[in-house]
Short mmCIF file of C-alpha atoms and ligand atoms in Angstrom, two decimals:
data_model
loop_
_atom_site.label_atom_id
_atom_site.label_comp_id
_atom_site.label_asym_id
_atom_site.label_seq_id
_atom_site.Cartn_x
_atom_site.Cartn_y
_atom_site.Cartn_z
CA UNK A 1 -5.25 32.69 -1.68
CA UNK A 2 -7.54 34.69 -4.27
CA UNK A 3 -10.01 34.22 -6.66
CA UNK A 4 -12.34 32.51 -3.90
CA UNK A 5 -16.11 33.63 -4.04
CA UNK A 6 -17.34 35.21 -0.87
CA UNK A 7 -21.11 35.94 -0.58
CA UNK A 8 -21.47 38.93 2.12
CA UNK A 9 -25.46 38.32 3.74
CA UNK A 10 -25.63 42.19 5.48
CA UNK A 11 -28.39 44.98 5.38
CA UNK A 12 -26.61 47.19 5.72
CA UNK A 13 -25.13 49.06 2.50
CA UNK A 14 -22.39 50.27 4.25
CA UNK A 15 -21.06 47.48 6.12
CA UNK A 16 -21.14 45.71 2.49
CA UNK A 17 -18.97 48.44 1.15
CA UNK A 18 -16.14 48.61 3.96
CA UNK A 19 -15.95 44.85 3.92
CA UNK A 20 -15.33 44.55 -0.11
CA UNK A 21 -13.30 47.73 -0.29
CA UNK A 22 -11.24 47.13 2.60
CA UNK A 23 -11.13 42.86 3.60
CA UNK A 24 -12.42 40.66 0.66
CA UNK A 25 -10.91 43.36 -2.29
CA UNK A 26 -7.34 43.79 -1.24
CA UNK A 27 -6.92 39.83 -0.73
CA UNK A 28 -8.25 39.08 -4.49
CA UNK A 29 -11.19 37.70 -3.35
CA UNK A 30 -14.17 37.98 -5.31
CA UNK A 31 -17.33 39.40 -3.82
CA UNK A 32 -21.60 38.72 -4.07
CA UNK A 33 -23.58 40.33 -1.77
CA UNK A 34 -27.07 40.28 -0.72
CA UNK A 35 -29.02 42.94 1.33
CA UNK A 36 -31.23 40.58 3.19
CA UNK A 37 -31.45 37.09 4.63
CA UNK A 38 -34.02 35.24 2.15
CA UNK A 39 -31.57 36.84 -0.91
CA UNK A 40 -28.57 35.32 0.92
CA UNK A 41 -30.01 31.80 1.39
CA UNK A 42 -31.22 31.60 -2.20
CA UNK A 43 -27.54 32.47 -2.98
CA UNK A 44 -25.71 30.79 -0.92
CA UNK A 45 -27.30 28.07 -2.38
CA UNK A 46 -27.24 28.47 -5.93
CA UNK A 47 -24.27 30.40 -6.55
CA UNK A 48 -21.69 28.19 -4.92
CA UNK A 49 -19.89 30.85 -2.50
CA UNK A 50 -16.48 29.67 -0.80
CA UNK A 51 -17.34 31.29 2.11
CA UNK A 52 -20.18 33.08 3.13
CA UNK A 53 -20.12 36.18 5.56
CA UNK A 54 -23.74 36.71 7.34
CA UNK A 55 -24.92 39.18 9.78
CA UNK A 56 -27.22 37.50 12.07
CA UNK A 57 -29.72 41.16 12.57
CA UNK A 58 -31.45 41.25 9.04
CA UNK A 59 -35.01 41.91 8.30
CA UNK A 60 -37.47 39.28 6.69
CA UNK A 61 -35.26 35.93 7.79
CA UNK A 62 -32.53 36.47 10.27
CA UNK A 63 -29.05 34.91 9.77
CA UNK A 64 -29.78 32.60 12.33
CA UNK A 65 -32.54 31.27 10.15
CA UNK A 66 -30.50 31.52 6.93
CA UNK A 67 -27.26 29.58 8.85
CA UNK A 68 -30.54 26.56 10.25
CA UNK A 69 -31.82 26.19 6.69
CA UNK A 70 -28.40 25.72 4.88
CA UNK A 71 -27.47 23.01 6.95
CA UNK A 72 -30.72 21.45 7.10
CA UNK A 73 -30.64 21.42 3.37
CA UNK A 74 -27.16 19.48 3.39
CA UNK A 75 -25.60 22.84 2.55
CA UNK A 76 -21.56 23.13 4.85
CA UNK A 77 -20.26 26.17 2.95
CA UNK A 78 -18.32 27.71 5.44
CA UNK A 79 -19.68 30.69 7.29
CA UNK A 80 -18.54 33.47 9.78
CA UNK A 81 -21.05 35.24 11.50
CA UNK A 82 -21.29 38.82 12.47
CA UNK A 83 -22.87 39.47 15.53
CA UNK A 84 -23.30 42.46 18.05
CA UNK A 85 -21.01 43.35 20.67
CA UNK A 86 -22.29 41.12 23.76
CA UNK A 87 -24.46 38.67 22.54
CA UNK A 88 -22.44 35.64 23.67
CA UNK A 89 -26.00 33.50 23.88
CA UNK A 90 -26.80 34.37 19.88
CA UNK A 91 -23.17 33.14 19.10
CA UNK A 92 -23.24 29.98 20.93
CA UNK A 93 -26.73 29.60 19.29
CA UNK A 94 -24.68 30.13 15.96
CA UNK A 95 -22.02 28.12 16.53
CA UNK A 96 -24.33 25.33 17.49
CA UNK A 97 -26.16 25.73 14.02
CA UNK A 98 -22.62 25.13 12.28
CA UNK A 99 -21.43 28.46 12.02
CA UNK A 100 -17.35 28.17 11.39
CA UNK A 101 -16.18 31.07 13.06
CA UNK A 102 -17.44 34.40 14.17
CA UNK A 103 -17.01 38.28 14.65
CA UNK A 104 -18.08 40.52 16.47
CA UNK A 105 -18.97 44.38 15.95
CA UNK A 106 -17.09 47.12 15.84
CA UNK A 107 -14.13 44.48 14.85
CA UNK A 108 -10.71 45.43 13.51
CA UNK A 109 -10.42 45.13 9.79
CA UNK A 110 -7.01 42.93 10.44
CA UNK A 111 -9.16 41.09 12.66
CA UNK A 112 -11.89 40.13 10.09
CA UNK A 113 -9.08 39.46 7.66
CA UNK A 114 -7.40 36.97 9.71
CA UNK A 115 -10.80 35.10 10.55
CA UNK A 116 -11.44 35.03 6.57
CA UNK A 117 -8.55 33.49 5.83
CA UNK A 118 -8.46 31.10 8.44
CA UNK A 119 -11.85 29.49 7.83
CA UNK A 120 -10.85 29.41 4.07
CA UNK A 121 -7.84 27.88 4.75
CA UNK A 122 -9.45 25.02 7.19
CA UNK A 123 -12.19 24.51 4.74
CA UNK A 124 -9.48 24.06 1.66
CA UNK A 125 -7.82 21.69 3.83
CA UNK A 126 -10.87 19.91 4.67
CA UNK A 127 -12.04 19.35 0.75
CA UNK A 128 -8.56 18.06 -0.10
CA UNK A 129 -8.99 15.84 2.74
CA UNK A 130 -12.32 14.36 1.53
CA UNK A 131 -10.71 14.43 -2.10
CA UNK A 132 -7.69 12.09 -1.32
CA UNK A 133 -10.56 10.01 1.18
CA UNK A 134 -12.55 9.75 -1.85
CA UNK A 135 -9.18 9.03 -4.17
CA UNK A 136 -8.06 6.80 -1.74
CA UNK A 137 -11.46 4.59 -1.78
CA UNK A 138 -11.77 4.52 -5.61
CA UNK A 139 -7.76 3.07 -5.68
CA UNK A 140 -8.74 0.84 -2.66
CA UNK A 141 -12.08 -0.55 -4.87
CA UNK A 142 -9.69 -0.84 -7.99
CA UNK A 143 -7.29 -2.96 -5.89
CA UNK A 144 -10.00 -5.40 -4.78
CA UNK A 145 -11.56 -5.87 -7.95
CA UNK A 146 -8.33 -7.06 -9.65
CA UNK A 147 -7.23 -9.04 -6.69
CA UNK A 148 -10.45 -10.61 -6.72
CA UNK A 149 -10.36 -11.47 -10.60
CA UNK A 150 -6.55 -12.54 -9.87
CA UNK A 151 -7.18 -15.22 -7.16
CA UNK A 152 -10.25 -16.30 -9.17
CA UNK A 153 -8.63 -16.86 -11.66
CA UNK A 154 -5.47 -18.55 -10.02
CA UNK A 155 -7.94 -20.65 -8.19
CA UNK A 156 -10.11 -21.72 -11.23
CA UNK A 157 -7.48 -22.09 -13.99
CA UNK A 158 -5.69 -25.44 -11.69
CA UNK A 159 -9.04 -26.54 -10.46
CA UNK A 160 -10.18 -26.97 -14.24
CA UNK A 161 -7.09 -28.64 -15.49
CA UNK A 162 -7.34 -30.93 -12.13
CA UNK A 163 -11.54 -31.32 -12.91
CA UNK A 164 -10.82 -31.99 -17.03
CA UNK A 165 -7.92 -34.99 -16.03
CA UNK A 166 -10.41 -36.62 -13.71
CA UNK A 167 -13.17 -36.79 -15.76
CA UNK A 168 -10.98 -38.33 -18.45
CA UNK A 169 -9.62 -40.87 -16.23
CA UNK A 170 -13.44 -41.59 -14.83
CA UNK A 171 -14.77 -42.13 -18.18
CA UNK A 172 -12.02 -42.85 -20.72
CA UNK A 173 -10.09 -46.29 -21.00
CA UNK A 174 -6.94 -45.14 -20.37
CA UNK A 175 -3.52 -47.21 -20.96
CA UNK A 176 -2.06 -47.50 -17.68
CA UNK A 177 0.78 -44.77 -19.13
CA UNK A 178 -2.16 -42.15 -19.91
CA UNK A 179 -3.45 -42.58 -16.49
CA UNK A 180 0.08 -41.76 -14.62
CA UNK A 181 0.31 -38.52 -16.96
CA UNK A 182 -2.87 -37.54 -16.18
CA UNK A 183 -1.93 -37.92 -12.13
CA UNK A 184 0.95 -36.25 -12.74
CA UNK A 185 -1.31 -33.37 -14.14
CA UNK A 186 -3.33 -33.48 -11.00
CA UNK A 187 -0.63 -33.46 -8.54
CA UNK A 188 0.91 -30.76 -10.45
CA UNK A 189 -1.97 -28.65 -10.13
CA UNK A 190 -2.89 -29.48 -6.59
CA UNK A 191 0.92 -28.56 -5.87
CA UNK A 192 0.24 -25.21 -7.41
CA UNK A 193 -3.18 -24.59 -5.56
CA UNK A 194 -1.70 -25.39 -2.32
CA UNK A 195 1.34 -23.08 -3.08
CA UNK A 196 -0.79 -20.31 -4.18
CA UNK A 197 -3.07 -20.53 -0.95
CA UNK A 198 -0.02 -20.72 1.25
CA UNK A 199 1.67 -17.68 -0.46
CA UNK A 200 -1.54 -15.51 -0.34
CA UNK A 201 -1.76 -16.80 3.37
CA UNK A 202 1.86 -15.64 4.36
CA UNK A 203 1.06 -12.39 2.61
CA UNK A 204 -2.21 -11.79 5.03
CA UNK A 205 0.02 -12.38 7.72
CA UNK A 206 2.49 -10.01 7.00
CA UNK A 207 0.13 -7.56 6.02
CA UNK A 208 -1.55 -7.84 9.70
CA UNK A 209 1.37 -7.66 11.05
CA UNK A 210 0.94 -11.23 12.95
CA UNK A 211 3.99 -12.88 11.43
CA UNK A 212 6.06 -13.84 14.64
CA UNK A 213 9.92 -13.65 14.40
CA UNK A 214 12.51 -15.07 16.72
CA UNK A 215 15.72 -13.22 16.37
CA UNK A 216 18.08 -16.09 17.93
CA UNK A 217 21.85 -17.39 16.81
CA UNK A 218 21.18 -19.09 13.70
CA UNK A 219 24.51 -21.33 12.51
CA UNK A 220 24.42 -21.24 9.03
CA UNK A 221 26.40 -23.95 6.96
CA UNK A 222 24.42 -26.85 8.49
CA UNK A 223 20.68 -25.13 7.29
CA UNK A 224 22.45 -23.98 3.98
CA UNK A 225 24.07 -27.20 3.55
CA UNK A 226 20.71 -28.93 4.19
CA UNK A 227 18.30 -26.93 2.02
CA UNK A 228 21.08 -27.15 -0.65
CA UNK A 229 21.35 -30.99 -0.94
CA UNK A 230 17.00 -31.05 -0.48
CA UNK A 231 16.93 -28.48 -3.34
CA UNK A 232 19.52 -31.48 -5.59
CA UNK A 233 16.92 -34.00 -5.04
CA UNK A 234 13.97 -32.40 -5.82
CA UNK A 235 15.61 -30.19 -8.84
CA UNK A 236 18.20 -32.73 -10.14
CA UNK A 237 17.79 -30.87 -13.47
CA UNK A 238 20.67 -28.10 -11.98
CA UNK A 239 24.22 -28.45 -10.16
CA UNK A 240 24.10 -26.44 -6.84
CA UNK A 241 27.68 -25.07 -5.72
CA UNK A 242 27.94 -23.36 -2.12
CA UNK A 243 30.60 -21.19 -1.32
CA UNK A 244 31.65 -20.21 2.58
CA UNK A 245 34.49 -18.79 4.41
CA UNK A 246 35.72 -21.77 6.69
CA UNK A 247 35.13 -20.02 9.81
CA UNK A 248 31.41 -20.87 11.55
CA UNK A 249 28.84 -18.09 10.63
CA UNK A 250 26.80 -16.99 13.08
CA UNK A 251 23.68 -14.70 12.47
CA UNK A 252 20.62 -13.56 14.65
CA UNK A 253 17.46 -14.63 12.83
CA UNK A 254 14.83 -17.23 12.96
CA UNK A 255 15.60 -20.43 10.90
CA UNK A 256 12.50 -21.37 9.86
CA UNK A 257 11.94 -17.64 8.16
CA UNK A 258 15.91 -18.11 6.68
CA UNK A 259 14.98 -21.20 4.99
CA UNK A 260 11.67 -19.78 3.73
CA UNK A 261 13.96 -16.68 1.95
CA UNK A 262 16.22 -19.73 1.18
CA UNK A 263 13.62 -21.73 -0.39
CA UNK A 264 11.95 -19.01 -2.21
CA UNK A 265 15.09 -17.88 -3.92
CA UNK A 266 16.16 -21.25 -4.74
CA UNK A 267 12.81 -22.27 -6.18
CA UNK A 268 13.33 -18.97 -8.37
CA UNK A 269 16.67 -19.78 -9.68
CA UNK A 270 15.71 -23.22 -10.81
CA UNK A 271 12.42 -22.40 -12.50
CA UNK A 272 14.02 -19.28 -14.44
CA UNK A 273 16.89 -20.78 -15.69
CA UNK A 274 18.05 -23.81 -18.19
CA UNK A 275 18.12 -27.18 -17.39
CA UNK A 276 21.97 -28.41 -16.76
CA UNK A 277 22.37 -24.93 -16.22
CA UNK A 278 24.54 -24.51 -11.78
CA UNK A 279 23.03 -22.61 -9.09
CA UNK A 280 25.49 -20.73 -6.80
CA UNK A 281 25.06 -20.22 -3.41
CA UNK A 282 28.05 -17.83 -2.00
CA UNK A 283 28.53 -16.64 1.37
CA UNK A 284 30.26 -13.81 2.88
CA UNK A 285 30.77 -11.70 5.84
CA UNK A 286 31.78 -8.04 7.16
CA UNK A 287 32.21 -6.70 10.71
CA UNK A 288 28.34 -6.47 11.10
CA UNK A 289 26.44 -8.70 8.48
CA UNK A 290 26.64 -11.92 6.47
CA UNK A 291 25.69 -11.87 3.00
CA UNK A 292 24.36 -14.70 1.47
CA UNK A 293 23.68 -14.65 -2.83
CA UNK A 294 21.71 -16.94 -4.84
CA UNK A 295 23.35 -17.26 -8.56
CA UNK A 296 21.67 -18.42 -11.45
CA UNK A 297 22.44 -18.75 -15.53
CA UNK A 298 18.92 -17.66 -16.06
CA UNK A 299 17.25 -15.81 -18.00
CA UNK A 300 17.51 -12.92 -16.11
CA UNK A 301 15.45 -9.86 -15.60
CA UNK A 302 15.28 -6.30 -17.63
CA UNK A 303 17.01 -3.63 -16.25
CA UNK A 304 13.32 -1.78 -16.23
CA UNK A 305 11.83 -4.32 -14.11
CA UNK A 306 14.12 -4.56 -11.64
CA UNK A 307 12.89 -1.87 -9.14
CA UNK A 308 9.36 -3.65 -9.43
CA UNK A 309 10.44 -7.11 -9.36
CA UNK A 310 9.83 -7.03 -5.21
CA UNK A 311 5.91 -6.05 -5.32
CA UNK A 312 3.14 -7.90 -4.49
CA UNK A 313 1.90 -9.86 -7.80
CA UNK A 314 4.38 -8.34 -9.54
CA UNK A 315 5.71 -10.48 -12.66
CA UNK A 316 8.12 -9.87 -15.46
CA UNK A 317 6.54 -10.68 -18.79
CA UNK A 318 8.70 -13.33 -20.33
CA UNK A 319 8.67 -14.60 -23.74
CA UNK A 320 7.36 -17.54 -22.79
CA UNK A 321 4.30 -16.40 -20.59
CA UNK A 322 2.26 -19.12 -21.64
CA UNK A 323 3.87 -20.92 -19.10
CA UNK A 324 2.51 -19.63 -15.72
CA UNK A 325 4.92 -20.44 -13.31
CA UNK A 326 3.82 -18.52 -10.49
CA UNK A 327 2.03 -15.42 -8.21
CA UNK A 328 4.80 -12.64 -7.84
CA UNK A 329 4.53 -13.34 -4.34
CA UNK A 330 7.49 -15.27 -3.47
CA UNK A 331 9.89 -11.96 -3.51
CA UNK A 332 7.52 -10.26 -1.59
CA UNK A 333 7.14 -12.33 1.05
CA UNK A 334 10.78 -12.62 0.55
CA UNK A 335 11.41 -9.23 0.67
CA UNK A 336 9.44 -9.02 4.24
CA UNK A 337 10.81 -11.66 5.88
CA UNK A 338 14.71 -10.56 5.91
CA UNK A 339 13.60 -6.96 6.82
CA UNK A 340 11.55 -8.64 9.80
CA UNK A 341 14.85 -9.80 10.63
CA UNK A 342 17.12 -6.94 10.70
CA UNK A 343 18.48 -7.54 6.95
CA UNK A 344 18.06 -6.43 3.77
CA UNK A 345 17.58 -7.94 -0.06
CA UNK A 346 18.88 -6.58 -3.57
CA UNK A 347 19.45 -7.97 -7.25
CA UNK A 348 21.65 -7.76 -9.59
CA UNK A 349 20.78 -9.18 -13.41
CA UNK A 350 21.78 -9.35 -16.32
CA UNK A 351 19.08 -10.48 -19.27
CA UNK A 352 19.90 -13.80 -21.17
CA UNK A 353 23.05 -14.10 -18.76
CA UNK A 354 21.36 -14.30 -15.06
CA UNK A 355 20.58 -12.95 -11.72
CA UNK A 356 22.31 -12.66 -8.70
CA UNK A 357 19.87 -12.21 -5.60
CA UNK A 358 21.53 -10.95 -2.48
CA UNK A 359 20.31 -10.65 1.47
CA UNK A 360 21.61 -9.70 4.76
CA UNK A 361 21.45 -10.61 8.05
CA UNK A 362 22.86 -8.96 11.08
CA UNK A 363 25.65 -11.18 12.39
CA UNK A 364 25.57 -12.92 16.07
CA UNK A 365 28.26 -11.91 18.42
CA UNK A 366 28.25 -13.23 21.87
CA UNK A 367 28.04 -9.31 22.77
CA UNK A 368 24.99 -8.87 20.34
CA UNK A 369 22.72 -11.61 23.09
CA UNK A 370 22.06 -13.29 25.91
CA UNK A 371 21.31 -16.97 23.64
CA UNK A 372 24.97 -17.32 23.40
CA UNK A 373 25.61 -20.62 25.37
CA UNK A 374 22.42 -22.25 22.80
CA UNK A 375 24.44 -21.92 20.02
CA UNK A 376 26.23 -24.93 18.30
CA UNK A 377 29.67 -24.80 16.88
CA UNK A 378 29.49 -26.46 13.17
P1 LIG B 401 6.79 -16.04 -8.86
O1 LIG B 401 6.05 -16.93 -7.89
O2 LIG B 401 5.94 -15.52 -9.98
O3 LIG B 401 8.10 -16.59 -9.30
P2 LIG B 401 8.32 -14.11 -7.34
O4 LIG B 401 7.83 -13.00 -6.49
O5 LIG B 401 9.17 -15.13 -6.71
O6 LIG B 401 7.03 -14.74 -8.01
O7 LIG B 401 9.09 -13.47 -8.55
C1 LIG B 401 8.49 -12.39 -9.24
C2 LIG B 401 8.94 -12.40 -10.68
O8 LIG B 401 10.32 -12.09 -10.73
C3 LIG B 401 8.81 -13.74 -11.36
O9 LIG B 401 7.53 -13.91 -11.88
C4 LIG B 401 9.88 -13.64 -12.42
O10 LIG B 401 9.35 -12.97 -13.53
C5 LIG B 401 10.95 -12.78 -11.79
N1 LIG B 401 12.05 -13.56 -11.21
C6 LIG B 401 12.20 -13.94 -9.92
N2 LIG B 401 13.35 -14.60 -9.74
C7 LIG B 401 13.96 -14.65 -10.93
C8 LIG B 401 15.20 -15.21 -11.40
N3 LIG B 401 16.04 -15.85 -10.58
N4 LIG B 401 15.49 -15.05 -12.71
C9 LIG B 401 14.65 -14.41 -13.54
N5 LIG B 401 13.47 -13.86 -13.15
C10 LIG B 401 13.13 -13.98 -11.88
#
């Protein structure tokens, strides 16, 4: 450390010049003294010292004064105090005051050296503590402010379109064709609100840490199978193709949490890619894990995005971003859920051409838990 100002508060010339010529000088410190205590507060207070050094004997206002009136005037520059041999009472006194660190005379010049660096040291800490505090808060206030705006405006921009198609049907005469497109406007945007509040829900659950998650045998075909042929109905605008080894696959997880990652990955691959356009669903196993992949002929996502593409609110600008279609939240929540349980998600994608979205989950064995006899043979 060098280049820190140190004021030295001593009478005595002497004591001044050992102190410079032999502790503060050698280190690269830079020095400002003052020969009494009155000098030393008015300098300690103006001329922004890193440390100051004060002798607590000193005619006109002793350092014990000096030390009570910084504080009281909100001033915590550090300060090490130089007392007399003996005078264990004046130091406690000192200390009490707010006095960092003391020394007392005749003291070793290593020893003074030591304490100087020491208290410099602890204060530097303790400002770049109160600096990343202070960063932290102003990132923290940033973050609210745009989540804020955000769920405003997720909230408000459904709740107008819903608001605008009632009033029309209230006080327009509407064929009876109008009216159903209008409904279908409103239940399209209710759909979305309730979405968005259940997404931003999840996320405040993970985030507390409050999300619960069973890790039991969890036979797969029969919930793939299922979400598969739900996710036909509701999206006949894509094929959906599943792909499995024959044998039964077993994994520890909870099933309500797979279908959620299920869902959410589904959902994804219909909404970013072409109508007509198949949906793969392939399955696949090693000694410890399955694998399970969601394929789509989508639109994919750039190369530069992909790193990003699991953060909260995080969306890829698409060409056509008119269209909202959602939060960023889904992978997220995603993301979370297969860690909770023991596995792990990547992508692969390819712009214009599609994405391939992969997770893990640890495999059941009837070594790997107790649950064995629960578990159903497909
Ligand atoms: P959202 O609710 O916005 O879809 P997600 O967290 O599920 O949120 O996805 C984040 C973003 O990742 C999406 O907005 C989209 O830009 C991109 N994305 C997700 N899945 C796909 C996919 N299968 N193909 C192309 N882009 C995708």
């Amino acid at each position: 450390m060098a280049g820190e100002k140190v004021l030295i508060v001593e009478d005595k010339p002497e004591m001044i010049q050992i102190l410079t010529d032999y502790v503060l000088g050698p280190q690269g410190y830079v020095t400002l003294t003052a020969l009494n205590g009155e000098e030393g507060l008015h300098m300690a207070l103006n001329e922004e010292p890193d440390l100051v050094i004060l002798d607590l004997r000193m005619p006109k206002m002793s350092g014990l004064e000096v030390l009570k009136t910084l504080r009281e005037r909100q001033c915590f520059v550090p300060v090490i105090v130089i007392t007399a041999y003996g005078s264990e009472e004046v130091v406690v006194r000192a200390l009490r005051l707010g006095a960092n660190d003391y020394v007392a005379k005749p003291f070793a010049l290593d020893e003074m050296t030591q304490v100087v660096e020491r208290v410099l040291n602890k204060s530097k800490q303790e400002k770049e503590r109160v600096r990343l505090a202070q960063e932290l808060e102003i990132e923290l206030n940033h973050m609210k402010s745009g989540f804020i705006s955000m769920v405003s405006h997720e909230l408000r921009s459904p709740l107008s379109h819903i608001i605008a198609s009632t009033e029309l049907m209230r006080e327009a005469k509407l064929s009876s064709d109008q009216q159903q497109d209008l409904l279908n406007i409103i239940h399209l945007q209710s759909a979305r609100l309730n979405r968005f509040v259940e997404q931003i829900l999840d996320v405040s659950l993970l985030e507390a840490g409050t999300v619960q998650v069973e890790k039991r045998p969890v036979v797969l075909k029969p919930v793939l199978k299922q979400m598969i042929e739900a996710f036909a109905l509701r999206a006949n605008t894509h094929r959906f193709e599943l792909t499995m080894p024959d044998r039964p696959l077993t994994v520890v997880g909870d099933e309500g949490k797979i279908q959620t990652v299920l869902d959410n990955l589904l959902e994804n691959a219909v909404t970013y890619s072409p109508k007509g356009s198949r949906v793969f669903v392939e399955v696949s196993e090693d000694d410890k894990e399955v694998v399970i992949s969601v394929i789509d002929e989508g639109i994919g996502i750039p190369a530069t995005q992909l790193e990003r593409i699991f953060e909260r609110f995080h969306r890829v600008n698409t060409r056509d971003d008119q269209e909202q279609y959602g939060y960023g939240l889904g992978l997220y929540i995603t993301k979370r859920l297969v860690e909770l349980q023991g596995g792990k998600i990547w992508v692969a994608s390819e712009v214009g051409r599609g994405s391939r979205f992969t997770f893990s989950l640890p495999k059941w064995s009837s070594a790997s838990g107790e649950q064995g006899s629960e578990v159903d043979n497909e």
